[in-house]
Amino acid sequence: MKIACIGAGYVGGPTMAQIALKCPEIEVVVVDINEARIKAWNSDTLPIYEPGLTEVVKQCRGRNLFFSTDTHKHVGEADLVFVSVNTPTKTRGVGAGKAADLTYWEGAARMIASVSKTSKIVIEKSTVPVKTAEAIEKVLRRNCSDPAVHFEILSNPEFLAEGTAMADLEKPDRVLIGGKETESGARAVKVLKSVYEHWIPEERILCANLWSAELSKLTANAFLAQRISSINSISALCEATGADVQQVAHSIGTDSRVGPKFLSASVGFGGSCFQKDILNLVYICEMLGLKQVAEYWHSVVLINDYQKQRFVERIIDAMFNTISGKKIAILGFAFKKDTGDTRETPALDVCKGLLGDNARLNIFDPKVTREQIFTDLATPKFEWDHPGRSKQPQKTDSVTVCDDPYEACNDAHGLAVLTEWDEFKTYDYERIYNTMMKPAFIFDGRNLLDHDKLREIGFIVYALGKPLDPFIQKAYS
């Protein structure tokens, strides 16, 4: 058996590396038209950071795991073809700002059809709208010149969390495979299931029809994001009443019907999927005439935007209603710890909000590159996931990207924690305090730090969703 995966990104690379590790008898090839990305996958410095990924790739690469730009050759030879290409939010035309742009998926389907001389199982790994399989099947059938070639479409959505992707692949909560309820569909499901059964217990491999599998991915992300927006909405109420959002979250999280996961209040959710998938879900509901359902899910995104804007306004208000010309240190730019991914990171909107009030920013993140930060700051909303976007970082005099956290905090009026990197808890904050302008503010957007200790040092602390510091309360009165 030979597997090809179109797309060497955050999903395709780690997933195929895990399959190659667990299925040494299967040849696995990850293909991508991006030469620089493939070159990185074949080097000692992989294009993405994920704990445990480098070790797996080095163990399998050259044995049964390969990375190539020769898409036609390897897709043509494959028995199973995973498609893991971008499905970004449309930026123009019908559905702009909500609908998924399937340009790259359709292009992949046309390419698969044009090079196929044997029947193939084509597997949706990208997050796609419901009924995408139906459209893709039509493209495949109409663009393959050999009538003897048969395509079976499966949906096999990923449920990976960045920062723990390799652990999620090793011991997933479930693997979902959706196929047509036909004999050929059942056979295709059985083939893919046999791959996962190399290391995953059968009871964790769930089978469904195509449409249920496609919708399950959108729904899963919507539910997770909903929990974050729910606790973030309560964080605003806690600040207004003097309650502590962490105590509230702990209290409700001990209820077995609720559970403790995704109840950490923060400056907002990010990542490549949550907002994109919810907006896609909203658009589908609107197109089907389900207005109230669409409005319900859209409110999850609106609360997320509100939380980021609220954080910016807290900073401005606390610092005497002006941050013009003031230096603010930003600790963390990735959307979460243990990843270098900045897609839809809440740090981006916070930074843009502060820059909009003419602040000067010193940004430090242990895994995000200087080039990535400047590129993100210059990229219009929803354009980050479009391969055709400009990759040239545009530097500005108002932003400095630092290689050292202490350098970032030097002479700063305020410090904002925007990513929950564990190392941020270990810094010498007394040293940082002594180098900052006074009064020295800390705005903890992740409730990561020891706030009592920081106040003992002399910091004015804003902790999201917690009783307001008396100094800040005065600023608001």
XYZ file of C-alpha atoms in Angstrom:
477
model
C 0.000 0.000 0.000
C 1.133 3.531 -0.765
C -0.278 6.667 0.857
C 0.133 10.172 -0.516
C -0.842 13.298 1.373
C -1.366 16.558 -0.480
C -0.361 19.375 1.863
C 2.697 19.494 4.122
C 1.298 21.744 6.840
C 0.301 21.442 10.488
C -2.051 18.521 9.810
C -0.521 16.645 6.901
C 3.050 16.523 8.185
C 2.463 15.218 11.724
C -0.378 12.864 10.718
C 1.654 11.191 7.985
C 4.711 10.977 10.238
C 2.637 9.093 12.807
C 1.186 6.731 10.192
C 4.685 6.032 8.855
C 5.931 5.316 12.381
C 3.137 2.874 13.178
C 2.858 1.277 9.714
C 6.430 0.540 8.592
C 5.190 -1.630 5.711
C 3.311 1.323 4.149
C 5.116 3.890 1.995
C 3.984 7.382 2.998
C 4.761 10.420 0.862
C 3.832 13.998 1.766
C 3.677 16.221 -1.312
C 3.437 19.984 -1.610
C 4.096 22.509 -4.371
C 5.894 24.749 -1.855
C 9.551 23.895 -2.452
C 10.807 25.756 0.618
C 8.423 23.867 2.884
C 9.415 20.467 1.468
C 13.081 21.402 1.782
C 12.483 22.213 5.452
C 10.743 18.863 6.037
C 13.834 17.178 4.593
C 16.184 19.170 6.849
C 17.066 19.181 10.541
C 14.874 22.258 11.079
C 11.255 21.310 10.402
C 8.868 24.029 9.155
C 6.602 23.660 12.215
C 7.281 23.215 15.911
C 5.427 20.449 17.691
C 6.779 18.535 20.716
C 7.916 15.053 19.666
C 7.524 15.643 15.919
C 11.217 15.976 15.066
C 12.055 12.655 16.692
C 9.342 10.784 14.765
C 10.262 12.377 11.428
C 13.967 11.582 11.866
C 13.140 7.982 12.749
C 10.973 7.399 9.662
C 12.293 9.790 7.011
C 14.093 7.950 4.235
C 12.705 4.603 5.415
C 9.011 4.761 4.599
C 8.339 8.490 5.045
C 9.207 10.890 2.239
C 8.602 14.565 1.426
C 8.465 15.610 -2.217
C 7.355 18.307 -4.644
C 6.672 15.687 -7.336
C 2.938 15.667 -6.680
C 1.907 14.059 -9.976
C 4.182 11.045 -9.589
C 3.345 10.156 -6.004
C -0.377 10.908 -6.168
C -0.598 8.856 -9.359
C 1.054 5.884 -7.652
C -0.908 6.095 -4.385
C -3.747 3.835 -3.275
C -4.939 6.294 -0.621
C -4.730 10.053 -1.103
C -5.197 12.319 1.904
C -6.039 15.905 1.021
C -4.870 18.348 3.663
C -4.877 21.685 1.863
C -5.964 25.102 3.093
C -9.675 25.856 3.212
C -9.468 29.520 4.228
C -12.336 31.916 4.764
C -13.338 33.702 1.562
C -12.162 37.298 1.421
C -14.312 38.443 -1.499
C -17.425 37.537 -3.437
C -20.450 35.607 -2.204
C -20.002 34.521 1.408
C -16.940 36.716 1.992
C -15.916 36.720 5.638
C -17.783 33.487 6.440
C -17.816 30.836 3.705
C -14.917 28.450 3.173
C -12.836 28.991 0.043
C -12.521 25.565 -1.602
C -10.266 26.738 -4.450
C -7.300 24.667 -3.262
C -9.437 21.591 -2.575
C -10.935 21.709 -6.054
C -7.479 22.199 -7.559
C -6.237 19.148 -5.680
C -9.197 17.100 -6.910
C -8.563 18.080 -10.520
C -4.913 17.130 -10.166
C -5.785 13.749 -8.600
C -8.169 13.003 -11.465
C -5.647 13.989 -14.137
C -2.863 11.688 -12.871
C -4.918 8.673 -11.784
C -4.507 5.471 -13.786
C -5.813 3.249 -10.988
C -8.742 3.512 -8.588
C -8.140 5.483 -5.413
C -9.597 6.280 -2.027
C -9.566 10.052 -1.603
C -9.704 11.181 2.005
C -10.826 14.601 3.223
C -8.424 15.618 5.991
C -8.987 19.361 5.656
C -11.969 20.868 7.444
C -14.646 21.284 4.794
C -18.331 22.296 4.618
C -21.016 19.642 4.701
C -21.603 18.036 1.284
C -18.091 18.888 0.010
C -17.517 15.208 -0.759
C -20.429 15.278 -3.160
C -18.939 18.190 -5.118
C -15.426 16.730 -5.073
C -16.695 13.404 -6.402
C -18.240 15.193 -9.383
C -14.944 16.980 -10.097
C -12.998 13.727 -9.875
C -15.337 11.788 -12.141
C -15.598 14.506 -14.799
C -11.839 15.090 -14.999
C -10.513 11.541 -15.141
C -10.041 10.272 -18.705
C -10.054 6.591 -17.758
C -13.618 5.305 -17.139
C -12.217 2.245 -15.358
C -10.789 4.398 -12.566
C -13.088 4.578 -9.543
C -12.855 7.126 -6.750
C -14.278 6.571 -3.292
C -14.461 9.645 -1.047
C -14.016 9.397 2.701
C -14.156 12.035 5.424
C -11.502 11.606 8.114
C -11.391 14.923 9.980
C -8.508 15.696 12.291
C -9.087 16.519 15.944
C -5.558 17.586 16.853
C -4.665 20.274 19.361
C -1.512 22.174 18.527
C 1.134 21.719 21.165
C -0.062 18.158 21.836
C -0.563 16.942 18.254
C 1.812 13.990 18.476
C 0.287 12.826 21.750
C -3.176 13.265 20.214
C -2.132 11.115 17.252
C -0.608 8.465 19.516
C -3.649 8.173 21.787
C -6.635 9.911 20.215
C -10.003 10.208 21.934
C -11.448 8.910 18.678
C -10.758 8.562 14.978
C -13.761 9.368 12.808
C -14.204 7.876 9.343
C -17.171 8.838 7.213
C -18.063 7.033 4.000
C -20.922 6.389 1.635
C -23.488 3.873 2.818
C -22.789 1.602 -0.154
C -20.778 -1.594 -0.607
C -17.866 0.277 -2.170
C -18.072 2.935 0.538
C -17.979 0.288 3.260
C -14.926 -1.339 1.632
C -13.116 1.995 1.510
C -13.885 2.646 5.190
C -12.517 -0.799 6.025
C -9.240 -0.077 4.194
C -8.637 3.197 6.051
C -9.727 1.638 9.318
C -7.080 -1.077 8.844
C -4.387 1.608 8.743
C -5.424 3.132 12.058
C -5.886 -0.282 13.661
C -2.099 -0.638 13.645
C -2.085 1.311 16.914
C -5.592 2.486 17.803
C -8.130 0.218 19.575
C -11.099 -0.622 17.377
C -13.598 0.873 19.836
C -11.992 4.284 19.332
C -12.443 4.189 15.563
C -15.896 5.582 14.848
C -17.647 5.086 11.528
C -20.383 7.350 10.199
C -21.888 8.510 6.937
C -20.072 11.180 4.965
C -22.257 14.094 5.951
C -22.182 13.303 9.668
C -18.376 13.088 9.630
C -18.017 16.406 7.786
C -20.406 18.163 10.161
C -18.828 16.595 13.260
C -15.567 18.456 12.736
C -17.242 21.859 12.424
C -19.452 21.109 15.408
C -16.588 19.921 17.615
C -14.640 23.134 17.082
C -17.761 25.240 17.552
C -18.490 23.567 20.898
C -14.916 24.039 22.147
C -14.838 27.695 21.111
C -18.257 28.182 22.685
C -16.905 27.086 26.071
C -14.040 29.575 25.816
C -16.345 32.435 24.863
C -18.730 31.439 27.639
C -16.105 31.661 30.380
C -14.650 34.808 28.809
C -18.054 36.477 28.950
C -18.214 35.580 32.642
C -14.726 37.072 33.149
C -16.145 40.484 32.256
C -18.957 39.978 34.757
C -16.447 38.931 37.426
C -14.465 42.142 37.008
C -17.641 44.184 37.311
C -18.765 42.402 40.493
C -15.488 41.588 42.250
C -15.783 37.839 41.664
C -12.817 35.671 40.636
C -13.267 33.876 37.299
C -10.816 31.116 38.246
C -12.843 30.309 41.361
C -16.052 30.351 39.330
C -14.515 28.110 36.647
C -13.237 25.664 39.255
C -16.621 25.531 40.912
C -18.579 24.764 37.756
C -15.826 22.522 36.389
C -16.213 20.100 39.294
C -19.722 19.393 38.046
C -19.371 16.138 36.097
C -21.960 17.383 33.610
C -19.734 20.351 32.741
C -16.154 19.192 33.331
C -13.038 21.355 33.746
C -11.650 21.535 30.211
C -11.712 24.749 28.146
C -12.780 26.832 31.128
C -9.653 28.978 31.440
C -10.529 32.617 30.841
C -8.118 34.311 28.483
C -7.646 37.194 26.124
C -9.385 35.094 23.460
C -9.171 31.929 21.397
C -7.069 31.599 18.275
C -5.640 28.980 15.948
C -6.387 28.026 12.399
C -9.741 26.341 12.974
C -12.014 27.777 15.650
C -13.066 31.073 14.093
C -12.878 29.795 10.526
C -15.014 26.742 11.272
C -17.625 28.674 13.253
C -17.975 31.253 10.474
C -18.302 28.397 8.001
C -21.016 26.865 10.190
C -22.763 30.244 10.367
C -22.708 30.577 6.586
C -24.114 27.079 6.078
C -26.941 27.829 8.508
C -27.701 31.114 6.761
C -27.820 29.404 3.369
C -30.233 26.809 4.764
C -32.509 29.477 6.218
C -31.589 28.712 9.843
C -31.234 32.348 10.894
C -31.522 31.863 14.656
C -28.989 29.029 14.613
C -26.581 31.160 12.590
C -26.922 34.084 15.004
C -26.338 31.824 17.986
C -23.031 30.515 16.685
C -21.936 33.895 15.348
C -22.231 35.263 18.886
C -19.342 32.968 19.895
C -17.056 34.859 17.506
C -18.474 38.238 18.565
C -17.679 37.515 22.231
C -14.142 36.524 21.234
C -13.678 39.828 19.407
C -15.200 41.679 22.377
C -12.750 40.029 24.780
C -9.721 41.132 22.764
C -11.020 44.679 22.425
C -11.906 44.769 26.134
C -8.338 43.792 27.011
C -6.947 46.601 24.861
C -9.305 49.106 26.467
C -8.293 47.939 29.960
C -4.661 48.647 29.109
C -5.411 52.104 27.738
C -7.701 53.071 30.621
C -5.289 51.843 33.278
C -2.396 53.787 31.783
C -4.174 57.120 32.300
C -6.182 56.852 29.098
C -3.180 57.328 26.829
C -0.546 54.947 25.511
C 0.690 57.202 22.724
C 4.468 56.899 22.533
C 4.566 54.508 25.510
C 6.514 51.292 25.256
C 4.547 48.129 26.041
C 6.264 44.755 26.307
C 4.353 41.860 24.750
C 5.181 38.416 26.138
C 3.875 35.801 23.744
C 2.655 36.021 20.162
C 1.737 32.388 19.372
C -1.953 31.607 19.834
C -1.104 29.084 22.584
C 1.931 27.625 24.295
C 4.090 24.837 22.844
C 3.553 25.896 19.240
C 4.973 28.495 16.900
C 1.611 28.881 15.154
C 0.286 32.443 14.991
C -2.809 31.853 12.885
C -5.710 33.899 14.320
C -3.656 34.500 17.463
C -5.432 36.913 19.825
C -2.061 38.618 20.290
C -2.353 39.990 16.760
C -5.600 41.872 17.389
C -4.347 43.117 20.748
C -1.129 44.377 19.191
C -3.008 46.065 16.350
C -5.355 47.666 18.862
C -2.432 49.054 20.866
C -0.667 50.263 17.731
C -3.898 51.982 16.728
C -3.460 54.163 19.813
C 0.162 54.869 18.843
C 1.840 52.601 21.379
C 5.353 51.279 20.803
C 5.614 47.502 21.161
C 8.503 45.259 22.172
C 7.421 41.708 21.309
C 9.026 38.498 22.589
C 7.957 34.918 21.887
C 10.243 31.906 22.408
C 9.133 30.130 19.208
C 7.725 32.711 16.776
C 10.224 34.256 14.393
C 10.773 37.965 13.840
C 9.753 37.571 10.184
C 6.500 35.828 11.105
C 5.501 38.558 13.551
C 6.100 41.368 11.067
C 4.330 39.429 8.298
C 1.289 38.832 10.513
C 1.083 42.470 11.549
C 1.024 43.496 7.879
C -1.509 40.872 6.734
C -5.185 41.838 6.303
C -7.822 39.828 8.182
C -8.617 36.395 6.673
C -5.626 36.625 4.300
C -3.250 34.644 6.523
C -4.379 31.252 5.196
C -4.155 32.103 1.508
C -0.953 30.688 -0.019
C -0.882 33.496 -2.569
C -0.528 36.237 0.027
C 2.655 38.310 0.187
C 5.262 36.619 2.361
C 7.430 39.711 2.732
C 7.498 41.013 6.314
C 6.885 44.742 6.569
C 8.776 46.283 9.462
C 7.565 49.339 11.329
C 9.320 51.742 13.680
C 6.572 51.173 16.261
C 7.388 47.472 16.710
C 10.585 45.830 17.923
C 10.866 42.047 18.058
C 13.228 41.054 20.833
C 15.323 37.922 21.340
C 15.289 38.276 25.103
C 12.342 38.902 27.466
C 14.327 41.225 29.708
C 15.307 43.309 26.702
C 11.625 43.534 25.747
C 10.689 44.865 29.187
C 13.476 47.417 29.499
C 12.030 50.963 29.865
C 8.505 49.652 29.208
C 5.521 51.324 30.836
C 3.513 48.115 30.763
C 3.840 44.380 30.158
C 1.103 42.247 28.590
C 1.128 38.440 28.813
C -0.671 37.108 25.727
C 0.509 33.467 25.508
C 0.654 31.002 28.409
C 4.258 29.856 27.890
C 5.413 28.052 31.055
C 8.763 29.821 30.994
C 7.060 33.165 31.595
C 6.325 31.997 35.157
C 10.037 31.529 35.868
C 11.285 35.019 34.982
C 12.891 37.337 37.519
C 10.093 39.895 37.810
C 11.929 41.929 40.410
C 14.657 42.470 37.839
C 12.022 43.332 35.242
C 10.323 45.783 37.618
C 13.581 47.607 38.258
C 14.078 48.233 34.519
C 10.520 49.432 33.774
C 9.027 52.914 33.921
C 6.924 53.655 36.996
C 4.181 52.943 37.745
C 4.931 49.566 36.178
C 1.852 47.738 34.882
C 1.355 44.036 34.196
C -1.695 42.944 32.193
C -2.025 39.185 32.507
C -4.227 37.985 29.652
C -3.753 34.333 30.618
C -3.879 34.461 34.433
C -0.487 32.804 34.322
C 1.555 34.711 36.887
C 1.636 34.976 40.689
C -0.283 38.225 41.073
C 0.182 38.618 44.829
C 3.942 38.311 44.465
C 3.951 40.802 41.608
C 2.042 43.320 43.739
C 4.544 42.832 46.554
C 7.309 43.745 44.109
C 5.448 46.921 43.217
C 3.590 46.146 40.004
C 0.092 47.408 39.259
C -1.564 44.172 38.119
C -4.585 43.646 35.910
C -5.581 39.976 36.036
C -8.279 39.050 33.580
C -11.564 38.166 35.273
C -10.321 38.914 38.795
C -11.093 41.709 41.285
C -9.545 44.906 39.988
C -6.421 46.372 41.546
C -7.403 49.446 43.634
C -5.052 51.591 41.552
C -6.864 50.537 38.379
C -10.282 50.924 39.986
C -9.476 54.563 40.609
C -8.528 54.962 36.975
C -11.992 53.753 35.960
C -13.982 55.861 38.421
